[in-house]
Tab-separated table of C-alpha atoms and ligand atoms in Angstrom:
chain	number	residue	atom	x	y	z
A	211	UNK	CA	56.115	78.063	-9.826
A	212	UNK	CA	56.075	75.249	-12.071
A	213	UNK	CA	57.504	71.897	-10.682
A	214	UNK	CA	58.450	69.181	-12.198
A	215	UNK	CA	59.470	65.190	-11.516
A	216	UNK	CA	62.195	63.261	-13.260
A	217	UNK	CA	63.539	59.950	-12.247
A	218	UNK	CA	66.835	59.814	-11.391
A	219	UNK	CA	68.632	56.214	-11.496
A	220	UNK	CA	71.802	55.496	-9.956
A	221	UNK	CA	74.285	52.806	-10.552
A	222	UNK	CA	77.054	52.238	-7.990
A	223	UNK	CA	80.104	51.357	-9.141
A	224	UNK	CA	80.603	48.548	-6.620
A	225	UNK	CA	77.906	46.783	-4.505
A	226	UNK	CA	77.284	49.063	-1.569
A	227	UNK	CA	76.890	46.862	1.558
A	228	UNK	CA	75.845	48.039	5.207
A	229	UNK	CA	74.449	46.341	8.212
A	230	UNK	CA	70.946	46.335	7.157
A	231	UNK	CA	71.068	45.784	3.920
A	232	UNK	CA	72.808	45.813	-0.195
A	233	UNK	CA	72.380	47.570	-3.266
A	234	UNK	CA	73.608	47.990	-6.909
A	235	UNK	CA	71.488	50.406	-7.909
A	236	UNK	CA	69.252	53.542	-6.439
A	237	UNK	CA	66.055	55.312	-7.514
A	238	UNK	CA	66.131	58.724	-6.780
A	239	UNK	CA	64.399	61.241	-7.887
A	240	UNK	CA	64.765	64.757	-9.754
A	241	UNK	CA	62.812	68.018	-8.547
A	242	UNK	CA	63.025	70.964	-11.017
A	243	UNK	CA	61.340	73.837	-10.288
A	244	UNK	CA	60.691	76.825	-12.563
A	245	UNK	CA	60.383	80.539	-11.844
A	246	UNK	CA	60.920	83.705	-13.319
A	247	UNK	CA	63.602	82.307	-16.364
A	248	UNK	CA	65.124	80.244	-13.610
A	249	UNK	CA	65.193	76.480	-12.789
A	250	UNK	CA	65.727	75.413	-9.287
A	251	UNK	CA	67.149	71.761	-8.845
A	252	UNK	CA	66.688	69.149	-6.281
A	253	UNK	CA	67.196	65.735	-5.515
A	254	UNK	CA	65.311	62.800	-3.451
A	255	UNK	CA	67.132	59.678	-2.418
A	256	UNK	CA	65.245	56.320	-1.861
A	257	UNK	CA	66.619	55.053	0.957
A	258	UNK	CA	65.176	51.164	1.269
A	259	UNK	CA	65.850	51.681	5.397
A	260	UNK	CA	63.299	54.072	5.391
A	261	UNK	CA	60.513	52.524	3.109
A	262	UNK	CA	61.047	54.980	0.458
A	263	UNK	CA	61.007	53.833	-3.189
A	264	UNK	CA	61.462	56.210	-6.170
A	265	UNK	CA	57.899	55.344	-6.880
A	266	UNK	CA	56.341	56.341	-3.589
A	267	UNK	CA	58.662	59.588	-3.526
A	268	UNK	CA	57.351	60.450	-7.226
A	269	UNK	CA	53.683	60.131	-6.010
A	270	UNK	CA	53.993	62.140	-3.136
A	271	UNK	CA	55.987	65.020	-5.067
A	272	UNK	CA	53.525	64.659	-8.442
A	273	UNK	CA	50.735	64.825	-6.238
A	274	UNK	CA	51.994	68.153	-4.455
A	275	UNK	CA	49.483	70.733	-4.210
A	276	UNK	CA	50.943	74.495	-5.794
A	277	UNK	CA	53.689	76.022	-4.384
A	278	UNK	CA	52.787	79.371	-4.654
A	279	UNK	CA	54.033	82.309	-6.456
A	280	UNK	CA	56.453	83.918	-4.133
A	281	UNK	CA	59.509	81.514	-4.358
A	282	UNK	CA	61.821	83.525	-2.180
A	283	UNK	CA	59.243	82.642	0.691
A	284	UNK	CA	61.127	79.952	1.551
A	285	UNK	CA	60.134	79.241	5.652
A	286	UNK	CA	55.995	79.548	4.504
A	287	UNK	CA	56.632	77.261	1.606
A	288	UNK	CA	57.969	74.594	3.143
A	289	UNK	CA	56.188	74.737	6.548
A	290	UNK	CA	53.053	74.387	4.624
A	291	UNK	CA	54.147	71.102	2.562
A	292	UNK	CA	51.793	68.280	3.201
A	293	UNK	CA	53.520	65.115	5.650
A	294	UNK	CA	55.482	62.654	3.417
A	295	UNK	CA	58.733	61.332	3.389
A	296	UNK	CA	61.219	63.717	4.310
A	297	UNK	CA	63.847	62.817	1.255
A	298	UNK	CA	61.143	64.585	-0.820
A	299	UNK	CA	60.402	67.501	1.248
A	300	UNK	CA	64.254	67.902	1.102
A	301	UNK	CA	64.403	67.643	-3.331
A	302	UNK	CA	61.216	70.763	-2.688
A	303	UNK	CA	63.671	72.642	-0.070
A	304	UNK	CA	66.709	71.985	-2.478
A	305	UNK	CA	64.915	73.140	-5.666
A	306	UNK	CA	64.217	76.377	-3.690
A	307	UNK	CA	67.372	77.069	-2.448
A	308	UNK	CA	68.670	76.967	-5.797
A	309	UNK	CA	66.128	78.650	-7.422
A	310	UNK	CA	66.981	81.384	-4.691
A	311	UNK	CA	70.217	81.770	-4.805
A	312	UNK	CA	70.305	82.124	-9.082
A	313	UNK	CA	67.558	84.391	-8.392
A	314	UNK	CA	70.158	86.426	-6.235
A	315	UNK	CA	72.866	85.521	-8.297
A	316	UNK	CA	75.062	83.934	-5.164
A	317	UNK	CA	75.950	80.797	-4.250
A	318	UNK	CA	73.974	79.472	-0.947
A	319	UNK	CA	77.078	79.122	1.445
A	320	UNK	CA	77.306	83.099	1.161
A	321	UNK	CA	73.696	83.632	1.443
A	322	UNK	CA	73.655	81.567	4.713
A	323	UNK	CA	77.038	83.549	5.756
A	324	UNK	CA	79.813	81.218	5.431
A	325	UNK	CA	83.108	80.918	4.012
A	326	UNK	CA	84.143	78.124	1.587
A	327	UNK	CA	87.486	78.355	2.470
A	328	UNK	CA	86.556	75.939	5.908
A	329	UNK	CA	85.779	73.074	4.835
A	330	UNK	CA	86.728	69.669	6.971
A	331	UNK	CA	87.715	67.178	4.768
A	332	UNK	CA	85.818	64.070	3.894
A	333	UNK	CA	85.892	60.390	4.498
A	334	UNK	CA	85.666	57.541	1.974
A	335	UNK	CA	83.087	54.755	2.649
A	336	UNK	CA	84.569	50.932	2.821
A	337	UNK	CA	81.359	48.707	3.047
A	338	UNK	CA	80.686	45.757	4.469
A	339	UNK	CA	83.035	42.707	2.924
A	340	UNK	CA	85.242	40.419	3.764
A	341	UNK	CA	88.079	41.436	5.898
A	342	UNK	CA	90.733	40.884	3.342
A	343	UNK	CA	88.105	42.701	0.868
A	344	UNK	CA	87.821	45.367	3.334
A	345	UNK	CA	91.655	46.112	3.809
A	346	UNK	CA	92.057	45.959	0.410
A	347	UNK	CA	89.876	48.392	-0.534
A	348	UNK	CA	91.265	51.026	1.988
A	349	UNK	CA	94.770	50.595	0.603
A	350	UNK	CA	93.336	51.016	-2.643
A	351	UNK	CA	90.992	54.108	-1.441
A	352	UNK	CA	94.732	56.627	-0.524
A	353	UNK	CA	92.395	58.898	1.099
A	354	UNK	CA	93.495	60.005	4.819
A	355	UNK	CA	90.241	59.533	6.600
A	356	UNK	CA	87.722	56.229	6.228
A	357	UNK	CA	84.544	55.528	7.042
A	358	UNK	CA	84.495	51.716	7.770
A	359	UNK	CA	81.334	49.797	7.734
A	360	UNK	CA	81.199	47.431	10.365
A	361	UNK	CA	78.148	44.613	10.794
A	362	UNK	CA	77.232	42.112	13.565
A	363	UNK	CA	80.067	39.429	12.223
A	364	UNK	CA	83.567	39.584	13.711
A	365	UNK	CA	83.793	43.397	13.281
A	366	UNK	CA	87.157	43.093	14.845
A	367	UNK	CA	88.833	41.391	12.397
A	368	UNK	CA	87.812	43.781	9.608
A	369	UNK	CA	89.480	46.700	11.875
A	370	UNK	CA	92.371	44.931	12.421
A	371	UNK	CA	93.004	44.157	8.947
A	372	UNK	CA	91.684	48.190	7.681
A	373	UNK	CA	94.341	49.680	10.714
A	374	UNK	CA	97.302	46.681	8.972
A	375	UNK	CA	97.084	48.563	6.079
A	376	UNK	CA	96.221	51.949	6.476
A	377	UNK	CA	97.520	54.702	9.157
A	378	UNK	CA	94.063	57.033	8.349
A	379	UNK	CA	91.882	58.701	10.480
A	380	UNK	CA	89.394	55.922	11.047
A	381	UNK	CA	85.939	55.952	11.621
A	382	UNK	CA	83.464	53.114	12.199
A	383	UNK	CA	79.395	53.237	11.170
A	384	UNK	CA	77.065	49.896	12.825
A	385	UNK	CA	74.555	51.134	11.467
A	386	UNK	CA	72.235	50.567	13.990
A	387	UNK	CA	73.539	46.261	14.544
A	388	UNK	CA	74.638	45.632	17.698
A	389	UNK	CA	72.579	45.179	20.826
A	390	UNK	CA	73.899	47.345	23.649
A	391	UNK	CA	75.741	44.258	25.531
A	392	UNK	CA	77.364	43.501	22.486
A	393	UNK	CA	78.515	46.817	21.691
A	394	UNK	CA	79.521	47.226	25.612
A	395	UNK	CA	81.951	44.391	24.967
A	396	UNK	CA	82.468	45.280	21.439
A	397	UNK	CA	83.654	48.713	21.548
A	398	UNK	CA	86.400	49.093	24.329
A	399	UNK	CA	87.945	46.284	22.200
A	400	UNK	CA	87.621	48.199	18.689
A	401	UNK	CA	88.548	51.750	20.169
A	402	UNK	CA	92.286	49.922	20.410
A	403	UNK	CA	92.334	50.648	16.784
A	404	UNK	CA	92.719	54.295	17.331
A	405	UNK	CA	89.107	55.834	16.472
A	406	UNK	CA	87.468	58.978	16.054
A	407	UNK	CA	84.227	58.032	16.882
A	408	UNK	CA	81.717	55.103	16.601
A	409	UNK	CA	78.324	55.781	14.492
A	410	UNK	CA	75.023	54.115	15.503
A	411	UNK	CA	76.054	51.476	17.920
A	412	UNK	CA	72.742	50.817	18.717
A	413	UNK	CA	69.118	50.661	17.170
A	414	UNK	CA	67.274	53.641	17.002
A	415	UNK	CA	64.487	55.429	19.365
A	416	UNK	CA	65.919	54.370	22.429
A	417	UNK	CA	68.276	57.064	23.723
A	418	UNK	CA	67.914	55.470	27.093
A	419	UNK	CA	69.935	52.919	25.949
A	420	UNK	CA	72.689	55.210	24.304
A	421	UNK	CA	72.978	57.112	27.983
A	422	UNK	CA	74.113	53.850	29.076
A	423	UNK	CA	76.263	52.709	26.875
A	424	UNK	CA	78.001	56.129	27.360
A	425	UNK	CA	78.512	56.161	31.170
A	426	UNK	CA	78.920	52.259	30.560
A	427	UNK	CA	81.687	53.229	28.699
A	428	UNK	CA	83.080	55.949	30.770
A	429	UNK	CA	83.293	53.876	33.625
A	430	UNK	CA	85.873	51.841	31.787
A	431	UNK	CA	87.966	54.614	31.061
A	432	UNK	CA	87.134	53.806	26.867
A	433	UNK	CA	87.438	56.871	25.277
A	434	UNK	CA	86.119	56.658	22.124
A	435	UNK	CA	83.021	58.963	21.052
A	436	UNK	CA	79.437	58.030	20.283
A	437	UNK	CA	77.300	59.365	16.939
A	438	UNK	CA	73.827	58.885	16.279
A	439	UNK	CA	73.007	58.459	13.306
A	440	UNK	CA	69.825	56.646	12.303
A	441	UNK	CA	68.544	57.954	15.915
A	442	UNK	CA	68.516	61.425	14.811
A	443	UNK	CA	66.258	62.670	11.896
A	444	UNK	CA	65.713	66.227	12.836
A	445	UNK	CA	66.460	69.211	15.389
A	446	UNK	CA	63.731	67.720	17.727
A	447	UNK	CA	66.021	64.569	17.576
A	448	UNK	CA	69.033	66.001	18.539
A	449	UNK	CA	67.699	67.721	21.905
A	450	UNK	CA	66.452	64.420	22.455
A	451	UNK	CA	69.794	62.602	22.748
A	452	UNK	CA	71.600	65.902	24.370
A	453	UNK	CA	73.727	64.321	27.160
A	454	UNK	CA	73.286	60.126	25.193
A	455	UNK	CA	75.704	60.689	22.357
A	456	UNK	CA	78.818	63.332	21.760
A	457	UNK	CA	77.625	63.687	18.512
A	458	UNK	CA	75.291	63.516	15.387
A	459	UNK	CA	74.844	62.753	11.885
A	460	UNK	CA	72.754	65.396	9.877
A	461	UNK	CA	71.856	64.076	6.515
A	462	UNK	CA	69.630	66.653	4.087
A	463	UNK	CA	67.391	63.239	3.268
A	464	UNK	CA	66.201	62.611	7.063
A	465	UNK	CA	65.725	66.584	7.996
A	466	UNK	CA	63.404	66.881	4.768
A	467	UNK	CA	66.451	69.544	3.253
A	468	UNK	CA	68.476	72.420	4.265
A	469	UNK	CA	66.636	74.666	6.309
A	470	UNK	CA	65.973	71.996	8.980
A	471	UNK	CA	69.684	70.654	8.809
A	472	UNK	CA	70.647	74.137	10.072
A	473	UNK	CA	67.874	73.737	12.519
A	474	UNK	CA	69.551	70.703	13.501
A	475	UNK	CA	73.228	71.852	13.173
A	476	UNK	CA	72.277	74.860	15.474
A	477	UNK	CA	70.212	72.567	17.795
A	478	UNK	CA	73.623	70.387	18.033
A	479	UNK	CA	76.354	73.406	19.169
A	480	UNK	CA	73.351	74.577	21.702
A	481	UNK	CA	74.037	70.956	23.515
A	482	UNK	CA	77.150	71.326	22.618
A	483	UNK	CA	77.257	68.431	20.483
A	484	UNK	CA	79.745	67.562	17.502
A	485	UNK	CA	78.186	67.289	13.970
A	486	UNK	CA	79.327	65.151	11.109
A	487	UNK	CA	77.242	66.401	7.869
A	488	UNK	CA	76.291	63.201	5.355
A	489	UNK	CA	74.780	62.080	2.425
A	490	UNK	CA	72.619	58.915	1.569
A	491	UNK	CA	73.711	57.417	-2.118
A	492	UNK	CA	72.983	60.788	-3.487
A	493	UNK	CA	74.809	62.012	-7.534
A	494	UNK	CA	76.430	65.438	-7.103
A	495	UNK	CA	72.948	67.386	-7.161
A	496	UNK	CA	72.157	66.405	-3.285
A	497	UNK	CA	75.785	66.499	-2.057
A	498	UNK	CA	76.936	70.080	-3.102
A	499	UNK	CA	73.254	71.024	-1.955
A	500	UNK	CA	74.425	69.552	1.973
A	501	UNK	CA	77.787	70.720	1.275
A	502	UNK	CA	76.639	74.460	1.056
A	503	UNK	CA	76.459	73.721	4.853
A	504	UNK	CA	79.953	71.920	5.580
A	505	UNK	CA	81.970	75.153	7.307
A	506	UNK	CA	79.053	74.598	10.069
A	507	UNK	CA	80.520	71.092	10.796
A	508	UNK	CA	83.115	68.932	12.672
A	509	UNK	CA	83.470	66.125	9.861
A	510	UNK	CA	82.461	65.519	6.426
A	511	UNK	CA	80.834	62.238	4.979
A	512	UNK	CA	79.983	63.404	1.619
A	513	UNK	CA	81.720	60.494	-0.697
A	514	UNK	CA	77.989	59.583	-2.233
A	515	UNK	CA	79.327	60.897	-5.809
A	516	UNK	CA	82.255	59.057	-5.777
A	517	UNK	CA	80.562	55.885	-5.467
A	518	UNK	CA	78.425	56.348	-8.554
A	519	UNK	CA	79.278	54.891	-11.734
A	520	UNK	CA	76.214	57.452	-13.401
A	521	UNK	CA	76.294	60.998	-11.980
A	522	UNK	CA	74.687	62.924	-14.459
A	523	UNK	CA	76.126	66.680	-12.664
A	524	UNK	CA	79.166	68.527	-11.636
A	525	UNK	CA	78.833	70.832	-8.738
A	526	UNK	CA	81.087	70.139	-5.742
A	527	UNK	CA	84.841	69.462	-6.869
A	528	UNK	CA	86.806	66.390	-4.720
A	529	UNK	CA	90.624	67.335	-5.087
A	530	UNK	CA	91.096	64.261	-3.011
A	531	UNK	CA	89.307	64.436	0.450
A	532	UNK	CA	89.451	68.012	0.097
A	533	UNK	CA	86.056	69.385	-1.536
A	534	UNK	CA	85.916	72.342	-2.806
A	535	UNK	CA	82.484	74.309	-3.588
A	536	UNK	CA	80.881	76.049	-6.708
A	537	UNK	CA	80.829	79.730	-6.794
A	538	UNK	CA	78.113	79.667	-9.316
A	539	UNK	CA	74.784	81.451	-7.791
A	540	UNK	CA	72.776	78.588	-6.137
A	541	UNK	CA	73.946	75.332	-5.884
A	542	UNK	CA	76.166	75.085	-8.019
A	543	UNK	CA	74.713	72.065	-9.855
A	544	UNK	CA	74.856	71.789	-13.726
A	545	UNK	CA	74.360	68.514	-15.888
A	546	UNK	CA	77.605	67.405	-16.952
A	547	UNK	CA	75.952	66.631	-20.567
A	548	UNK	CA	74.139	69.934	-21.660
A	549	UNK	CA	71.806	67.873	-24.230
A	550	UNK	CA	71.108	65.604	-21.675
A	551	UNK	CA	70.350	68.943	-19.165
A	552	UNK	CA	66.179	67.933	-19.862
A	553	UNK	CA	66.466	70.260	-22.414
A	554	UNK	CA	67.204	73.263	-19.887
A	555	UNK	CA	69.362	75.725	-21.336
A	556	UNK	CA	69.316	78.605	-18.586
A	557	UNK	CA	70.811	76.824	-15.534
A	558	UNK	CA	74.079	76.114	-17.580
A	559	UNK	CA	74.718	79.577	-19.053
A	560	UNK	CA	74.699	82.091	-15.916
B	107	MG	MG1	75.666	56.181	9.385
């Protein structure tokens, strides 16, 4: 197997602000990997919260030792990956998915067994902004379920002014900013605004802290769910906060790709946990890759290609907050621009 590394630029179309941190722009990075006639596709985000940069994830993946001959050994291939960051392991795992499933001629979601007809629908990011900012954006957004970005300043006041505006199925992410006596206050007050659930209240690797904050809650009588998100990386992760949080966030680009998310996913119903599936800022490539997996899960996050001004592929269709998946064999994934497909001319014809 021949693999190679591509970088993979992304512009967002507005400035995408959460609580630890901004950004106009991404680095990610493109995997393609050759076999046989066929080109297998993946992608690696830099996320800056995890200290990747698409320098340090092109190094590690340039540097990768062979892969072997036998691409359909999928489990032996990726056990035996060197450590690195796990956004690249999961552009190695995507590549071979894809190159599997062309290889097969299927599309992944009915080589793992599922039906694309059962799909939740998505939610739309509003980042961090003003309040006024913030409500205007989610009138602006029509779609029925939000995913609202809340920081350490006044988070109230952006709610109220989102819930004014909007009668959607509402959602709030901390992102890891609130110290567990501030989110004890915090939250009883917020789940007034008629919530689903509440993502990363608290910092992560303490899930001490998120038992807590649960029975803190309980107590109360507030009945608004806990998610961990930046607490949870892998399945290990989520049998660690069994019985802290009703629920976690699996994201392809902190499992290191597919085959641990469903490790995860499966690790999750076993505790009998809920599962939202998400995406970092990831173009189409990485999202239809997680999406394969959505008829596993509870709730969707997967807006990452709708906040890019620059996504070079079309895979996963949004009719709305309704996404519908590609019934070509792998992925999914072609480049939208055939001459600018890195002069690959087999992975847009079958
Ligand atoms: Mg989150």
């Amino acid at each position: 197997m021949n693999l190679t590394v591509s970088p993979l630029t992304l512009t967002l179309k507005t400035t995408f602000r959460v609580a630890h941190g901004a950004s106009d722009q991404r680095g990610n990075v493109l995997v393609r990997l050759e076999h046989g006639g066929f080109t297998g596709y993946g992608e690696a985000a830099a996320v800056p919260y995890y200290g990747d940069t698409q320098a340090t994830l092109m190094d590690w993946l340039n540097a990768l030792p062979a892969l072997g001959e036998d691409p359909d050994a999928l489990e032996s291939i990726l056990k035996n990956l060197p450590p690195g960051p796990a956004a690249a392991h999961a552009a190695v795992d995507m590549a071979l998915h894809d190159l599997w499933g062309k290889r097969l001629g299927q599309p992944l979601y009915r080589l793992f067994g599922l039906s694309p007809t059962c799909l939740p629908q998505t939610s739309f990011t509003i980042s961090i902004n003003h309040p006024e900012a913030m409500a205007a954006a989610a009138r602006q957004s029509r779609y029925p379920i939000l995913k609202v970005k809340l920081g350490p300043e006044d988070p109230e006041s952006a709610l109220a002014a989102i819930r004014a505006v909007t009668n959607a199925r509402l959602r709030v992410d901390a992102n890891a900013g609130w110290t567990p006596q501030q989110a004890l206050e915090l939250i009883p007050r917020l789940a007034g605004y008629d919530l689903e659930f509440i993502e990363q209240p608290l910092p992560p690797g303490n899930a001490q802290a998120y038992r807590w904050l649960s029975e803190e809650l309980r107590k109360r009588g507030v009945k608004v769910k806990l998610f961990a998100d930046e607490s949870v990386k892998t399945s290990t992760d989520v049998a660690h906060y069994a019985g802290a949080v009703d629920g976690v966030v699996i994201k392809l680009m902190k499992t290191g790709g597919l085959r641990e998310a469903l490790r995860a996913i499966h690790t999750a119903r076993a505790h009998g946990m809920e599962i939202m599936l998400s995406c970092m800022v990831e173009s189409t490539l990485g999202v239809t890759a997680a999406a394969h997996l959505a008829p596993l899960c509870d709730y969707l996050d997967l807006d990452g290609p709708l906040l890019i001004a620059n996504d070079p592929f079309t895979g996963i269709i949004y009719n709305g907050a309704t996404l519908i998946l590609p019934d070509n064999p792998g992925l999914g994934v072609r480049f939208l621009n055939e001459h600018l497909s890195y002069r690959d001319n087999r992975t847009v014809t079958n």
